[in-house]
PDB file of N, CA and C in Angstrom:
ATOM      1  N   MET Z 830      -3.885 -11.723 -15.713  1.00  0.00           N
ATOM      2  CA  MET Z 830      -2.800 -12.756 -14.496  1.00  0.00           C
ATOM      3  C   MET Z 830      -0.923 -11.688 -14.769  1.00  0.00           C
ATOM      4  N   GLU Z 831      -1.069 -11.328 -16.255  1.00  0.00           N
ATOM      5  CA  GLU Z 831      -0.181 -10.985 -16.395  1.00  0.00           C
ATOM      6  C   GLU Z 831       0.528  -9.841 -15.873  1.00  0.00           C
ATOM      7  N   LYS Z 832      -0.213  -9.287 -16.604  1.00  0.00           N
ATOM      8  CA  LYS Z 832      -0.428  -8.194 -15.646  1.00  0.00           C
ATOM      9  C   LYS Z 832      -0.479  -8.131 -14.070  1.00  0.00           C
ATOM     10  N   GLY Z 833      -1.544  -8.395 -12.892  1.00  0.00           N
ATOM     11  CA  GLY Z 833      -0.722  -9.121 -11.586  1.00  0.00           C
ATOM     12  C   GLY Z 833       0.197  -9.556 -10.814  1.00  0.00           C
ATOM     13  N   THR Z 834       0.786 -10.292 -11.871  1.00  0.00           N
ATOM     14  CA  THR Z 834       2.074 -10.934 -11.646  1.00  0.00           C
ATOM     15  C   THR Z 834       3.981  -9.730 -11.366  1.00  0.00           C
ATOM     16  N   CYS Z 835       3.160  -9.496 -13.055  1.00  0.00           N
ATOM     17  CA  CYS Z 835       4.253  -8.505 -13.704  1.00  0.00           C
ATOM     18  C   CYS Z 835       4.424  -7.426 -12.487  1.00  0.00           C
ATOM     19  N   ILE Z 836       3.668  -6.707 -11.407  1.00  0.00           N
ATOM     20  CA  ILE Z 836       3.178  -5.817 -10.344  1.00  0.00           C
ATOM     21  C   ILE Z 836       3.930  -6.571  -9.592  1.00  0.00           C
ATOM     22  N   TYR Z 837       4.009  -7.813  -9.076  1.00  0.00           N
ATOM     23  CA  TYR Z 837       4.640  -8.628  -8.149  1.00  0.00           C
ATOM     24  C   TYR Z 837       5.687  -8.813  -7.850  1.00  0.00           C
ATOM     25  N   LYS Z 838       6.055  -8.883  -9.351  1.00  0.00           N
ATOM     26  CA  LYS Z 838       7.310  -9.177  -9.214  1.00  0.00           C
ATOM     27  C   LYS Z 838       8.045  -7.477  -8.867  1.00  0.00           C
ATOM     28  N   GLU Z 839       7.535  -6.280  -9.520  1.00  0.00           N
ATOM     29  CA  GLU Z 839       7.687  -4.868  -9.569  1.00  0.00           C
ATOM     30  C   GLU Z 839       7.780  -4.731  -7.089  1.00  0.00           C
ATOM     31  N   LEU Z 840       6.984  -5.159  -6.685  1.00  0.00           N
ATOM     32  CA  LEU Z 840       6.840  -4.797  -5.505  1.00  0.00           C
ATOM     33  C   LEU Z 840       8.011  -5.811  -5.094  1.00  0.00           C
ATOM     34  N   ILE Z 841       8.531  -6.703  -5.328  1.00  0.00           N
ATOM     35  CA  ILE Z 841       9.152  -7.694  -4.848  1.00  0.00           C
ATOM     36  C   ILE Z 841      10.760  -6.853  -4.480  1.00  0.00           C
ATOM     37  N   ASP Z 842      10.598  -6.271  -6.068  1.00  0.00           N
ATOM     38  CA  ASP Z 842      12.429  -5.746  -6.701  1.00  0.00           C
ATOM     39  C   ASP Z 842      11.966  -3.868  -5.180  1.00  0.00           C
ATOM     40  N   ILE Z 843      11.286  -3.760  -5.437  1.00  0.00           N
ATOM     41  CA  ILE Z 843      11.343  -2.110  -4.694  1.00  0.00           C
ATOM     42  C   ILE Z 843      11.537  -3.040  -3.680  1.00  0.00           C
ATOM     43  N   ALA Z 844      11.171  -3.694  -2.860  1.00  0.00           N
ATOM     44  CA  ALA Z 844      10.983  -3.498  -1.321  1.00  0.00           C
ATOM     45  C   ALA Z 844      12.545  -5.163  -0.945  1.00  0.00           C
ATOM     46  N   LYS Z 845      13.025  -5.178  -1.862  1.00  0.00           N
ATOM     47  CA  LYS Z 845      14.093  -6.373  -1.795  1.00  0.00           C
ATOM     48  C   LYS Z 845      15.759  -5.681  -0.817  1.00  0.00           C
ATOM     49  N   GLY Z 846      15.733  -6.443   0.146  1.00  0.00           N
ATOM     50  CA  GLY Z 846      16.781  -5.405   1.335  1.00  0.00           C
ATOM     51  C   GLY Z 846      16.070  -4.358   1.839  1.00  0.00           C
ATOM     52  N   LYS Z 847      14.923  -3.749   2.213  1.00  0.00           N
ATOM     53  CA  LYS Z 847      14.678  -3.098   2.888  1.00  0.00           C
ATOM     54  C   LYS Z 847      14.404  -3.198   4.133  1.00  0.00           C
ATOM     55  N   THR Z 848      14.524  -2.512   5.121  1.00  0.00           N
ATOM     56  CA  THR Z 848      13.759  -2.568   6.573  1.00  0.00           C
ATOM     57  C   THR Z 848      11.580  -2.250   6.337  1.00  0.00           C
ATOM     58  N   SER Z 849      11.523  -2.989   6.779  1.00  0.00           N
ATOM     59  CA  SER Z 849       9.675  -3.451   7.678  1.00  0.00           C
ATOM     60  C   SER Z 849       9.371  -1.508   7.237  1.00  0.00           C
ATOM     61  N   LYS Z 850      10.049  -0.681   7.206  1.00  0.00           N
ATOM     62  CA  LYS Z 850       9.242   0.543   7.040  1.00  0.00           C
ATOM     63  C   LYS Z 850       9.778   1.100   5.878  1.00  0.00           C
ATOM     64  N   ASP Z 851      11.622   1.502   5.714  1.00  0.00           N
ATOM     65  CA  ASP Z 851      11.287   1.423   4.206  1.00  0.00           C
ATOM     66  C   ASP Z 851      11.127   0.918   2.618  1.00  0.00           C
ATOM     67  N   LYS Z 852      10.815  -0.522   3.393  1.00  0.00           N
ATOM     68  CA  LYS Z 852       9.740  -1.009   2.016  1.00  0.00           C
ATOM     69  C   LYS Z 852       8.729  -0.670   1.779  1.00  0.00           C
ATOM     70  N   LEU Z 853       7.645  -0.631   3.369  1.00  0.00           N
ATOM     71  CA  LEU Z 853       6.219   0.657   2.871  1.00  0.00           C
ATOM     72  C   LEU Z 853       6.234   1.555   2.501  1.00  0.00           C
ATOM     73  N   ASN Z 854       6.946   1.605   2.901  1.00  0.00           N
ATOM     74  CA  ASN Z 854       7.978   3.363   1.966  1.00  0.00           C
ATOM     75  C   ASN Z 854       7.890   3.563   0.471  1.00  0.00           C
ATOM     76  N   SER Z 855       9.019   2.511   0.249  1.00  0.00           N
ATOM     77  CA  SER Z 855       9.090   2.682  -1.497  1.00  0.00           C
ATOM     78  C   SER Z 855       7.433   2.669  -2.131  1.00  0.00           C
ATOM     79  N   ILE Z 856       6.992   1.003  -1.810  1.00  0.00           N
ATOM     80  CA  ILE Z 856       5.389   0.301  -2.180  1.00  0.00           C
ATOM     81  C   ILE Z 856       4.400   2.088  -2.388  1.00  0.00           C
ATOM     82  N   ALA Z 857       4.656   1.977  -0.921  1.00  0.00           N
ATOM     83  CA  ALA Z 857       3.957   3.277  -1.613  1.00  0.00           C
ATOM     84  C   ALA Z 857       3.649   4.802  -2.547  1.00  0.00           C
ATOM     85  N   GLU Z 858       5.323   4.982  -2.719  1.00  0.00           N
ATOM     86  CA  GLU Z 858       5.831   5.956  -3.973  1.00  0.00           C
ATOM     87  C   GLU Z 858       5.272   4.487  -5.090  1.00  0.00           C
ATOM     88  N   PHE Z 859       6.075   3.616  -5.263  1.00  0.00           N
ATOM     89  CA  PHE Z 859       5.425   3.161  -6.406  1.00  0.00           C
ATOM     90  C   PHE Z 859       4.232   3.317  -6.549  1.00  0.00           C
ATOM     91  N   VAL Z 860       3.113   3.184  -5.867  1.00  0.00           N
ATOM     92  CA  VAL Z 860       1.852   3.056  -5.856  1.00  0.00           C
ATOM     93  C   VAL Z 860       1.469   5.169  -6.868  1.00  0.00           C
ATOM     94  N   TYR Z 861       1.689   5.113  -5.916  1.00  0.00           N
ATOM     95  CA  TYR Z 861       1.221   6.535  -6.106  1.00  0.00           C
ATOM     96  C   TYR Z 861       1.997   6.960  -7.700  1.00  0.00           C
ATOM     97  N   GLN Z 862       3.540   6.892  -8.134  1.00  0.00           N
ATOM     98  CA  GLN Z 862       4.366   7.572  -9.345  1.00  0.00           C
ATOM     99  C   GLN Z 862       3.591   6.601 -10.498  1.00  0.00           C
ATOM    100  N   LYS Z 863       2.570   5.074 -10.461  1.00  0.00           N
ATOM    101  CA  LYS Z 863       1.880   3.686 -11.263  1.00  0.00           C
ATOM    102  C   LYS Z 863       0.661   4.652 -11.483  1.00  0.00           C
ATOM    103  N   TYR Z 864       0.078   4.629  -9.898  1.00  0.00           N
ATOM    104  CA  TYR Z 864      -1.308   5.546 -10.312  1.00  0.00           C
ATOM    105  C   TYR Z 864      -1.802   5.839  -9.622  1.00  0.00           C
ATOM    106  N   ASN Z 865      -0.130   7.100  -8.933  1.00  0.00           N
ATOM    107  CA  ASN Z 865      -1.453   7.922  -8.928  1.00  0.00           C
ATOM    108  C   ASN Z 865      -2.080   8.293  -7.880  1.00  0.00           C
ATOM    109  N   VAL Z 866      -2.098   7.199  -7.116  1.00  0.00           N
ATOM    110  CA  VAL Z 866      -2.809   7.311  -6.220  1.00  0.00           C
ATOM    111  C   VAL Z 866      -2.309   7.741  -4.401  1.00  0.00           C
ATOM    112  N   LYS Z 867      -2.246   8.476  -3.059  1.00  0.00           N
ATOM    113  CA  LYS Z 867      -1.201   8.636  -2.444  1.00  0.00           C
ATOM    114  C   LYS Z 867      -2.410   7.130  -1.107  1.00  0.00           C
ATOM    115  N   ILE Z 868      -1.283   6.678  -0.542  1.00  0.00           N
ATOM    116  CA  ILE Z 868      -1.238   6.071   0.550  1.00  0.00           C
ATOM    117  C   ILE Z 868      -0.232   5.865   2.050  1.00  0.00           C
ATOM    118  N   ASN Z 869      -0.732   5.827   2.715  1.00  0.00           N
ATOM    119  CA  ASN Z 869      -0.098   5.645   3.529  1.00  0.00           C
ATOM    120  C   ASN Z 869      -0.641   4.052   4.781  1.00  0.00           C
ATOM    121  N   PHE Z 870       0.929   3.707   5.415  1.00  0.00           N
ATOM    122  CA  PHE Z 870       0.127   2.524   6.438  1.00  0.00           C
ATOM    123  C   PHE Z 870       0.417   3.073   7.842  1.00  0.00           C
ATOM    124  N   CYS Z 871      -0.872   2.231   8.412  1.00  0.00           N
ATOM    125  CA  CYS Z 871      -0.831   2.716   9.422  1.00  0.00           C
ATOM    126  C   CYS Z 871      -0.679   1.020  10.832  1.00  0.00           C
ATOM    127  N   GLN Z 872       0.501   1.621  11.142  1.00  0.00           N
ATOM    128  CA  GLN Z 872       0.051  -0.033  12.274  1.00  0.00           C
ATOM    129  C   GLN Z 872      -1.326   0.299  12.996  1.00  0.00           C
ATOM    130  N   ILE Z 873      -1.556  -1.187  13.618  1.00  0.00           N
ATOM    131  CA  ILE Z 873      -4.025  -1.394  14.102  1.00  0.00           C
ATOM    132  C   ILE Z 873      -3.234  -1.612  15.282  1.00  0.00           C
ATOM    133  N   PHE Z 874      -3.826  -0.776  16.303  1.00  0.00           N
ATOM    134  CA  PHE Z 874      -3.877  -1.760  17.859  1.00  0.00           C
ATOM    135  C   PHE Z 874      -4.768  -1.404  17.955  1.00  0.00           C
ATOM    136  N   GLY Z 875      -5.476  -1.911  18.166  1.00  0.00           N
ATOM    137  CA  GLY Z 875      -6.842  -2.343  19.084  1.00  0.00           C
ATOM    138  C   GLY Z 875      -8.112  -1.749  17.271  1.00  0.00           C
ATOM    139  N   ASN Z 876      -8.354  -0.489  18.165  1.00  0.00           N
ATOM    140  CA  ASN Z 876      -9.374   0.351  17.068  1.00  0.00           C
ATOM    141  C   ASN Z 876      -9.160   1.599  16.836  1.00  0.00           C
ATOM    142  N   ARG Z 877      -7.411   1.522  17.490  1.00  0.00           N
ATOM    143  CA  ARG Z 877      -6.753   2.702  17.300  1.00  0.00           C
ATOM    144  C   ARG Z 877      -5.943   2.663  15.329  1.00  0.00           C
ATOM    145  N   TRP Z 878      -5.847   3.201  14.419  1.00  0.00           N
ATOM    146  CA  TRP Z 878      -4.533   3.497  13.176  1.00  0.00           C
ATOM    147  C   TRP Z 878      -4.278   4.916  12.827  1.00  0.00           C
ATOM    148  N   SER Z 879      -2.350   4.219  13.034  1.00  0.00           N
ATOM    149  CA  SER Z 879      -1.680   4.936  13.194  1.00  0.00           C
ATOM    150  C   SER Z 879      -0.638   4.577  12.668  1.00  0.00           C
ATOM    151  N   PHE Z 880      -0.497   6.118  11.695  1.00  0.00           N
ATOM    152  CA  PHE Z 880       0.488   6.570  10.614  1.00  0.00           C
ATOM    153  C   PHE Z 880       1.923   5.401  11.084  1.00  0.00           C
ATOM    154  N   TYR Z 881       2.194   4.760   9.882  1.00  0.00           N
ATOM    155  CA  TYR Z 881       3.316   4.266  10.108  1.00  0.00           C
ATOM    156  C   TYR Z 881       4.795   5.093   9.442  1.00  0.00           C
ATOM    157  N   ALA Z 882       4.311   4.798   7.826  1.00  0.00           N
ATOM    158  CA  ALA Z 882       5.288   4.970   6.687  1.00  0.00           C
ATOM    159  C   ALA Z 882       3.950   5.276   5.406  1.00  0.00           C
ATOM    160  N   GLY Z 883       4.856   6.318   4.252  1.00  0.00           N
ATOM    161  CA  GLY Z 883       4.141   6.009   3.090  1.00  0.00           C
ATOM    162  C   GLY Z 883       4.025   7.829   3.134  1.00  0.00           C
ATOM    163  N   SER Z 884       3.081   7.941   1.950  1.00  0.00           N
ATOM    164  CA  SER Z 884       2.844   9.430   1.730  1.00  0.00           C
ATOM    165  C   SER Z 884       2.052  10.586   3.135  1.00  0.00           C
ATOM    166  N   ILE Z 885       2.722  11.164   3.867  1.00  0.00           N
ATOM    167  CA  ILE Z 885       2.545  12.185   4.398  1.00  0.00           C
ATOM    168  C   ILE Z 885       2.014  13.616   4.973  1.00  0.00           C
ATOM    169  N   ASP Z 886       1.663  13.559   3.365  1.00  0.00           N
ATOM    170  CA  ASP Z 886       0.711  14.762   3.149  1.00  0.00           C
ATOM    171  C   ASP Z 886      -0.593  14.206   2.986  1.00  0.00           C
ATOM    172  N   LEU Z 887      -2.004  12.767   2.904  1.00  0.00           N
ATOM    173  CA  LEU Z 887      -2.823  13.138   3.306  1.00  0.00           C
ATOM    174  C   LEU Z 887      -3.618  13.559   3.263  1.00  0.00           C
ATOM    175  N   ILE Z 888      -4.492  14.495   2.318  1.00  0.00           N
ATOM    176  CA  ILE Z 888      -5.620  15.747   2.821  1.00  0.00           C
ATOM    177  C   ILE Z 888      -6.527  14.954   3.092  1.00  0.00           C
ATOM    178  N   THR Z 889      -7.664  13.722   2.580  1.00  0.00           N
ATOM    179  CA  THR Z 889      -8.397  13.313   3.803  1.00  0.00           C
ATOM    180  C   THR Z 889      -8.165  11.955   3.029  1.00  0.00           C
ATOM    181  N   VAL Z 890      -8.879  10.585   4.010  1.00  0.00           N
ATOM    182  CA  VAL Z 890      -8.978   9.670   3.470  1.00  0.00           C
ATOM    183  C   VAL Z 890     -10.295   9.012   3.432  1.00  0.00           C
ATOM    184  N   GLN Z 891     -10.045   7.963   1.397  1.00  0.00           N
ATOM    185  CA  GLN Z 891     -11.193   7.686   1.521  1.00  0.00           C
ATOM    186  C   GLN Z 891     -11.374   6.848   1.328  1.00  0.00           C
ATOM    187  N   ALA Z 892     -10.717   6.074   1.462  1.00  0.00           N
ATOM    188  CA  ALA Z 892     -10.541   4.105   2.406  1.00  0.00           C
ATOM    189  C   ALA Z 892      -9.834   3.932   3.738  1.00  0.00           C
ATOM    190  N   ARG Z 893     -10.023   2.675   3.992  1.00  0.00           N
ATOM    191  CA  ARG Z 893      -9.378   2.680   4.914  1.00  0.00           C
ATOM    192  C   ARG Z 893      -9.474   0.966   5.365  1.00  0.00           C
ATOM    193  N   ILE Z 894      -7.881   0.187   4.613  1.00  0.00           N
ATOM    194  CA  ILE Z 894      -7.781  -1.391   4.282  1.00  0.00           C
ATOM    195  C   ILE Z 894      -8.076  -1.736   5.128  1.00  0.00           C
ATOM    196  N   LYS Z 895      -7.587  -3.519   5.723  1.00  0.00           N
ATOM    197  CA  LYS Z 895      -7.034  -3.730   6.474  1.00  0.00           C
ATOM    198  C   LYS Z 895      -6.109  -5.065   6.363  1.00  0.00           C
ATOM    199  N   LEU Z 896      -4.890  -4.914   5.795  1.00  0.00           N
ATOM    200  CA  LEU Z 896      -3.962  -5.125   5.305  1.00  0.00           C
ATOM    201  C   LEU Z 896      -3.599  -7.143   6.226  1.00  0.00           C
ATOM    202  N   THR Z 897      -3.156  -6.778   7.011  1.00  0.00           N
ATOM    203  CA  THR Z 897      -3.336  -8.116   8.406  1.00  0.00           C
ATOM    204  C   THR Z 897      -3.566  -7.456   9.901  1.00  0.00           C
ATOM    205  N   ASP Z 898      -3.116  -7.987  10.710  1.00  0.00           N
ATOM    206  CA  ASP Z 898      -4.145  -7.783  11.600  1.00  0.00           C
ATOM    207  C   ASP Z 898      -2.776  -6.361  12.680  1.00  0.00           C
ATOM    208  N   LYS Z 899      -2.076  -6.413  12.217  1.00  0.00           N
ATOM    209  CA  LYS Z 899      -0.714  -5.396  12.891  1.00  0.00           C
ATOM    210  C   LYS Z 899      -0.728  -3.856  11.361  1.00  0.00           C
ATOM    211  N   ILE Z 900      -1.629  -4.162   9.647  1.00  0.00           N
ATOM    212  CA  ILE Z 900      -0.846  -2.795  10.048  1.00  0.00           C
ATOM    213  C   ILE Z 900      -2.195  -3.226   8.672  1.00  0.00           C
ATOM    214  N   GLY Z 901      -2.639  -1.611   8.769  1.00  0.00           N
ATOM    215  CA  GLY Z 901      -3.098  -1.656   7.577  1.00  0.00           C
ATOM    216  C   GLY Z 901      -2.651   0.132   6.640  1.00  0.00           C
ATOM    217  N   ILE Z 902      -4.339   0.076   4.956  1.00  0.00           N
ATOM    218  CA  ILE Z 902      -3.271   1.537   4.988  1.00  0.00           C
ATOM    219  C   ILE Z 902      -5.002   2.461   4.589  1.00  0.00           C
ATOM    220  N   PHE Z 903      -4.293   3.471   4.616  1.00  0.00           N
ATOM    221  CA  PHE Z 903      -4.894   4.583   4.399  1.00  0.00           C
ATOM    222  C   PHE Z 903      -5.057   4.857   3.047  1.00  0.00           C
ATOM    223  N   ILE Z 904      -6.150   5.464   2.028  1.00  0.00           N
ATOM    224  CA  ILE Z 904      -6.573   5.612   0.501  1.00  0.00           C
ATOM    225  C   ILE Z 904      -6.721   7.158   0.942  1.00  0.00           C
ATOM    226  N   GLU Z 905      -6.176   8.375   0.441  1.00  0.00           N
ATOM    227  CA  GLU Z 905      -6.416   9.550  -0.515  1.00  0.00           C
ATOM    228  C   GLU Z 905      -7.550   9.669  -1.424  1.00  0.00           C
ATOM    229  N   ASP Z 906      -7.351   8.855  -2.604  1.00  0.00           N
ATOM    230  CA  ASP Z 906      -7.705   8.626  -3.463  1.00  0.00           C
ATOM    231  C   ASP Z 906      -8.375   7.550  -4.506  1.00  0.00           C
ATOM    232  N   ASN Z 907      -9.791   7.219  -4.749  1.00  0.00           N
ATOM    233  CA  ASN Z 907      -9.661   5.659  -4.532  1.00  0.00           C
ATOM    234  C   ASN Z 907     -10.396   6.075  -6.029  1.00  0.00           C
ATOM    235  N   ASN Z 908      -9.486   6.205  -7.279  1.00  0.00           N
ATOM    236  CA  ASN Z 908     -10.200   6.043  -8.585  1.00  0.00           C
ATOM    237  C   ASN Z 908      -9.485   4.655  -9.825  1.00  0.00           C
ATOM    238  N   LEU Z 909      -8.883   3.711  -8.432  1.00  0.00           N
ATOM    239  CA  LEU Z 909      -8.975   3.429  -9.085  1.00  0.00           C
ATOM    240  C   LEU Z 909     -10.015   1.710  -9.414  1.00  0.00           C
ATOM    241  N   ASP Z 910      -9.929   0.983 -11.159  1.00  0.00           N
ATOM    242  CA  ASP Z 910     -11.621   0.196 -10.906  1.00  0.00           C
ATOM    243  C   ASP Z 910     -10.779  -0.686  -9.589  1.00  0.00           C
ATOM    244  N   GLU Z 911     -11.913  -1.239  -9.935  1.00  0.00           N
ATOM    245  CA  GLU Z 911     -12.119  -2.378  -8.328  1.00  0.00           C
ATOM    246  C   GLU Z 911     -10.984  -2.979  -8.550  1.00  0.00           C
ATOM    247  N   HIS Z 912     -11.025  -4.381  -9.851  1.00  0.00           N
ATOM    248  CA  HIS Z 912     -10.904  -4.452 -10.383  1.00  0.00           C
ATOM    249  C   HIS Z 912      -8.875  -5.086  -9.936  1.00  0.00           C
ATOM    250  N   VAL Z 913      -8.656  -3.289 -10.162  1.00  0.00           N
ATOM    251  CA  VAL Z 913      -7.093  -3.211 -10.176  1.00  0.00           C
ATOM    252  C   VAL Z 913      -6.818  -3.706  -8.640  1.00  0.00           C
ATOM    253  N   TRP Z 914      -7.172  -2.532  -7.832  1.00  0.00           N
ATOM    254  CA  TRP Z 914      -7.227  -2.393  -6.193  1.00  0.00           C
ATOM    255  C   TRP Z 914      -7.689  -3.409  -5.869  1.00  0.00           C
ATOM    256  N   ASN Z 915      -8.275  -4.366  -6.260  1.00  0.00           N
ATOM    257  CA  ASN Z 915      -8.175  -5.953  -6.060  1.00  0.00           C
ATOM    258  C   ASN Z 915      -6.775  -7.133  -6.114  1.00  0.00           C
ATOM    259  N   GLU Z 916      -6.144  -6.743  -7.020  1.00  0.00           N
ATOM    260  CA  GLU Z 916      -4.258  -7.256  -7.499  1.00  0.00           C
ATOM    261  C   GLU Z 916      -4.117  -5.788  -7.215  1.00  0.00           C
ATOM    262  N   LEU Z 917      -3.562  -5.205  -6.609  1.00  0.00           N
ATOM    263  CA  LEU Z 917      -2.504  -4.515  -6.305  1.00  0.00           C
ATOM    264  C   LEU Z 917      -2.316  -4.960  -4.817  1.00  0.00           C
ATOM    265  N   LEU Z 918      -3.210  -4.278  -3.917  1.00  0.00           N
ATOM    266  CA  LEU Z 918      -3.877  -5.453  -2.638  1.00  0.00           C
ATOM    267  C   LEU Z 918      -3.785  -6.361  -2.068  1.00  0.00           C
ATOM    268  N   SER Z 919      -3.553  -7.465  -3.011  1.00  0.00           N
ATOM    269  CA  SER Z 919      -3.261  -9.026  -2.928  1.00  0.00           C
ATOM    270  C   SER Z 919      -1.815  -8.828  -2.761  1.00  0.00           C
ATOM    271  N   ASP Z 920      -1.259  -8.162  -4.598  1.00  0.00           N
ATOM    272  CA  ASP Z 920      -0.101  -8.125  -4.097  1.00  0.00           C
ATOM    273  C   ASP Z 920       0.981  -7.704  -2.882  1.00  0.00           C
ATOM    274  N   ILE Z 921      -0.099  -6.463  -2.277  1.00  0.00           N
ATOM    275  CA  ILE Z 921       1.314  -6.087  -1.479  1.00  0.00           C
ATOM    276  C   ILE Z 921       0.894  -6.346   0.012  1.00  0.00           C
ATOM    277  N   LYS Z 922      -0.179  -7.371   0.154  1.00  0.00           N
ATOM    278  CA  LYS Z 922       0.374  -8.735   1.017  1.00  0.00           C
ATOM    279  C   LYS Z 922       1.534  -9.346   1.208  1.00  0.00           C
ATOM    280  N   LYS Z 923       1.595 -10.077  -0.056  1.00  0.00           N
ATOM    281  CA  LYS Z 923       2.035 -11.069  -0.195  1.00  0.00           C
ATOM    282  C   LYS Z 923       3.837 -10.496   0.301  1.00  0.00           C
ATOM    283  N   VAL Z 924       3.898  -9.090  -0.239  1.00  0.00           N
ATOM    284  CA  VAL Z 924       5.316  -8.670   0.059  1.00  0.00           C
ATOM    285  C   VAL Z 924       5.552  -8.155   1.885  1.00  0.00           C
ATOM    286  N   ILE Z 925       4.482  -7.529   2.173  1.00  0.00           N
ATOM    287  CA  ILE Z 925       5.130  -8.203   3.206  1.00  0.00           C
ATOM    288  C   ILE Z 925       4.346  -8.429   4.154  1.00  0.00           C
TER     289      ILE Z 925
END
């Protein structure tokens, strides 16, 4: 639990005082730097997911996860343990 709390605090620090798009870009950069995983944040319009922020050079998408009714993420390389992903996604949802 301590590790999850630490990640949440880091996400809060990097998102502080930024616009929504800048916040999401910073979170995507943090995930890449810490876990070597590229993600895109997408706006959701019904069945259509449109790039909004994050890594613009995704080659293939291995996972698509809905975070809220309006925001989701594409994940390029899903090489993290499921427990780590669950904590990370939970923390990202709290920050956005």
